[in-house]
Structure formats: structure tokens, C-alpha cells
Amino acid sequence: MAVSPVVLILGAGPRVGASVAEAFTNNGYKIALASRSGSGTKTAEGFLSLKADFTKPDSIPALFDAVKAEFHAPPSVVIYNAAALTNPPEQDSVLSISADSVKSDLNVNTISPYVAAQQAISGWQMLAKDIKKTFIYTGNILNVSIVPMPMMMDLGMGKSASAFWIGLADTTYSEFRFFYADERHGDGKSKGMGLDGAAHGEFYAQLAKHEENVPWHATFVKNKGYVQFK
């Protein structure tokens, strides 16, 4: 009897996180969700719900331990969907954000996903070679575009840093895939706060299959999938 694969979704909100969970459920995965409101129990849908604080990178390994304890296997797919930003106290001064706030937001946007990727690789060593192993980070346009809004300071720093290590990881690990996923409008413009949860679910499930030659910088459009923008 085939064992169902496991996906761990870190940062499981009501839009993208919930839609991604539904898509992977439809593809036969067991689901673990980690969020600030996690209960430590099973949801009505049978998902493992874990409480998480992504400002504390040293708390990430315990989430992976809980998944392995519940499902008797590490997650073959890890999706990092958490994000954080801080509004500058001086509205027009990006450098008025405190160093402590920058550090906290970088923990959420860069350090915690980095630790999650380390934990993912550790678990992947235990899985059969024919199982596809995938790490997906929910990104945006900020790694390639300067958006002239002071409130984007911390978020842009974190997304840009994470895009680099994700791209490097995908380039240097031949047996694993790492993706920086960025939903766009059809003309290549940023979706901003208008992200489509169902489009993320469909595209992420596709990425986990490794069936198409999608690069690490995985820009996508609803109902089209991967689209390259220059």
C-alpha cells in the first residue's frame, strides 16, 4: 500500500495557506499547517494544526519534529508562506524603522525559512530517492523591483535575501527543487495584496510534481501557470 506524502505549510492563513492545503489534499497529501493560531490538534478536515512563532527561528525544528511524530515521515514538500513588515514610525523615512523591528521581520522573511529549508533537507535524506522533494517560498516582485513605498522596507529586504539563497540552493542541489513563487498580473505587474489563493494552490501543486521545466524564480499568472517576465 502506497504511503501518502506529507506537505508542511508554514504560515497558513485563510487565503493562500487554506487554498494550498486544499490543492494538496486533492493530490493525496497529508497536511500539516503551522500558524500563530495553531491549536496543536487535528482540524475538522484532518489537518495537523501547529502553533508557530516565525519571529523565533530556533522554534522551527520542533514543527518538523511534530510532523514526523504525527505522520511517521518527514514532509516531502515544505511551503513557506509567512511574511512580516513594519511601518516606519516617521512616515517618509524608511530608515526610521528600529533595528529590533528589522531583525524581527528578517527572522520571519529570511531566517526562519532558511532554517525550515535546512530541516527539510535533513528530512529528505530519510525519504526514498524516487520521492520528489520540494521547497516553495511565497515571494513577490520586491526581489526584482524597488517599490517606492517606505512600508516595504523590511519586506523587500527579506524577500530579496531569500530569493538569493533559494536560487542558489536550487542551482546547487541536483536532487531537490527550491522555488521562489511570485504571482503576477498578465502584464507582469505585481499582484500586491490581490493574491489569488486558488491560483497559488494550483501552481504549487504543479511545482511539487517537477513535471515542467519551471526555474527557481517561478513567476506565474492565474490560469496560465509559469510565465517568464523580463
XYZ file of C-alpha atoms in Angstrom:
230
model
C 0.000 0.000 0.000
C 1.424 3.401 -1.027
C 2.148 5.832 1.797
C 0.589 9.278 1.379
C 3.142 12.086 1.035
C 3.191 14.929 3.564
C 3.209 18.686 2.994
C 4.062 21.201 5.725
C 2.657 24.700 5.163
C 4.391 27.312 7.291
C 2.225 30.387 7.534
C -1.248 29.014 6.916
C -3.704 31.878 6.563
C -7.283 31.840 5.255
C -6.411 32.741 1.668
C -3.174 31.329 0.231
C -2.494 28.807 3.007
C -6.015 27.386 3.003
C -6.121 27.142 -0.794
C -2.733 25.439 -0.944
C -3.850 22.931 1.695
C -6.984 22.141 -0.323
C -4.992 21.653 -3.532
C -2.527 19.270 -1.908
C -5.336 17.367 -0.209
C -6.841 16.805 -3.648
C -3.457 15.437 -4.732
C -3.385 12.839 -1.946
C -1.155 14.597 0.591
C -1.428 14.582 4.348
C -1.468 18.172 5.557
C 0.330 19.939 8.406
C -0.373 23.637 8.963
C 1.717 25.951 11.143
C 0.443 29.390 12.113
C 0.167 31.805 15.015
C -3.329 30.466 15.708
C -2.400 26.771 15.509
C -4.144 24.511 18.014
C -1.744 21.585 18.392
C -4.553 19.229 17.370
C -6.280 17.965 14.227
C -8.704 20.225 12.376
C -12.140 19.142 11.177
C -10.549 18.360 7.807
C -7.985 16.102 9.463
C -5.091 18.552 9.086
C -2.444 18.733 11.791
C -2.579 22.280 13.199
C 0.598 23.565 14.854
C 1.187 26.814 16.713
C 4.182 28.735 15.341
C 6.127 31.924 16.017
C 8.165 32.725 12.912
C 9.970 35.579 14.661
C 11.863 32.815 16.503
C 13.877 30.725 14.016
C 15.003 28.338 16.768
C 11.370 27.206 17.129
C 11.220 25.838 13.564
C 12.844 22.408 14.165
C 10.131 21.492 16.687
C 7.491 21.923 13.975
C 9.243 19.363 11.787
C 9.580 17.018 14.770
C 5.831 17.284 15.394
C 5.058 16.467 11.757
C 7.296 13.399 11.810
C 5.779 12.246 15.104
C 2.229 12.556 13.736
C 2.700 11.126 10.244
C 5.740 8.903 10.843
C 7.504 10.593 7.933
C 9.063 13.984 7.206
C 7.316 16.333 4.764
C 8.435 15.873 1.158
C 7.017 19.316 0.346
C 7.620 22.367 2.530
C 5.871 25.648 1.746
C 6.865 28.879 3.483
C 4.056 31.395 3.324
C 4.699 33.661 6.336
C 5.691 37.316 5.906
C 6.191 40.423 8.028
C 6.724 44.148 7.628
C 6.901 47.218 9.869
C 5.593 50.662 9.009
C 8.243 53.384 9.558
C 7.332 55.500 12.596
C 8.345 58.526 10.502
C 6.098 58.096 7.507
C 8.527 59.320 4.831
C 11.745 57.942 6.335
C 12.465 54.294 5.545
C 15.441 54.343 7.897
C 13.332 55.289 10.915
C 12.400 51.635 11.453
C 14.169 50.366 14.558
C 16.934 47.800 14.261
C 14.935 45.470 16.521
C 11.962 45.610 14.145
C 14.202 44.992 11.140
C 15.699 41.973 12.893
C 12.286 40.581 13.848
C 10.950 40.971 10.313
C 14.085 39.458 8.795
C 13.620 36.483 11.094
C 10.165 35.936 9.592
C 11.044 36.715 5.970
C 14.519 35.175 5.699
C 15.983 33.358 8.718
C 13.020 31.153 9.639
C 12.518 29.960 6.041
C 16.260 29.292 5.836
C 16.055 27.127 8.960
C 12.962 25.444 7.503
C 14.916 24.595 4.363
C 17.704 23.105 6.483
C 15.152 20.985 8.317
C 13.531 19.967 5.037
C 16.810 18.697 3.624
C 17.532 16.767 6.819
C 14.183 15.014 6.492
C 14.552 14.419 2.774
C 17.635 12.311 3.418
C 15.265 9.798 5.055
C 12.885 9.551 2.087
C 13.153 7.228 -0.884
C 15.065 8.607 -3.863
C 12.044 8.403 -6.163
C 10.009 10.770 -3.963
C 10.073 14.346 -5.258
C 11.339 16.826 -2.679
C 10.262 20.445 -2.957
C 10.631 23.716 -1.040
C 8.371 26.607 -2.107
C 8.655 30.160 -0.764
C 5.800 32.590 -1.364
C 7.549 35.626 -2.785
C 6.554 38.770 -4.629
C 8.024 41.291 -7.051
C 10.234 43.001 -4.437
C 13.309 40.887 -5.243
C 13.496 42.468 -8.713
C 11.708 45.808 -8.328
C 12.059 48.779 -5.979
C 8.534 49.722 -4.926
C 8.725 53.360 -3.705
C 6.757 52.818 -0.512
C 8.579 53.183 2.852
C 6.425 50.440 4.418
C 8.002 47.915 2.004
C 11.482 48.314 3.524
C 11.666 45.222 5.739
C 9.555 43.068 3.449
C 11.699 43.903 0.426
C 14.928 43.250 2.328
C 13.673 39.842 3.397
C 12.229 38.791 0.039
C 15.404 39.823 -1.802
C 17.676 37.945 0.595
C 15.506 34.832 0.468
C 15.300 34.895 -3.324
C 19.102 34.709 -3.453
C 19.554 31.713 -1.176
C 16.601 29.913 -2.774
C 18.061 30.427 -6.236
C 21.478 29.280 -5.099
C 20.027 26.210 -3.383
C 18.045 25.217 -6.459
C 21.140 25.671 -8.621
C 23.449 23.594 -6.429
C 21.193 20.756 -5.186
C 20.523 18.459 -8.116
C 18.173 16.128 -6.254
C 15.862 18.782 -4.716
C 13.861 21.722 -6.071
C 13.594 25.157 -4.481
C 11.180 27.786 -5.802
C 10.591 31.490 -5.163
C 6.963 31.751 -6.329
C 5.618 35.150 -7.352
C 2.071 35.672 -8.660
C 1.743 38.467 -11.220
C -0.874 40.121 -13.369
C -0.819 39.099 -17.007
C 1.210 42.199 -17.894
C 3.857 41.321 -15.316
C 2.800 43.882 -12.729
C 2.717 42.986 -9.037
C -0.451 41.491 -7.606
C 0.183 43.370 -4.376
C -2.462 42.454 -1.830
C -4.696 40.938 -4.515
C -3.184 37.450 -4.417
C -5.393 34.629 -5.635
C -5.412 31.719 -3.202
C -6.711 29.137 -5.664
C -4.088 30.129 -8.242
C -1.380 29.545 -5.648
C -2.796 26.157 -4.748
C -2.926 25.024 -8.370
C 0.562 26.300 -9.205
C 2.220 24.974 -6.035
C 0.752 21.516 -6.610
C 2.176 21.659 -10.129
C 5.616 22.685 -8.862
C 5.668 19.733 -6.461
C 5.325 17.328 -9.391
C 8.562 18.538 -11.076
C 6.902 17.853 -14.429
C 7.678 21.099 -16.223
C 10.959 22.938 -16.542
C 9.997 25.817 -14.247
C 13.013 27.797 -12.969
C 13.582 28.662 -9.318
C 12.242 32.198 -9.932
C 8.737 30.927 -10.572
C 6.625 33.878 -11.696
C 3.097 32.802 -12.517
C -0.269 34.069 -13.710
C -3.689 32.717 -12.788
C -4.945 30.095 -15.261
C -1.640 30.192 -17.150
C 0.931 28.822 -14.724
C 4.559 29.794 -15.157
C 5.142 32.932 -17.247
C 8.582 34.460 -17.697
C 8.831 38.218 -17.269
C 11.898 40.287 -18.168
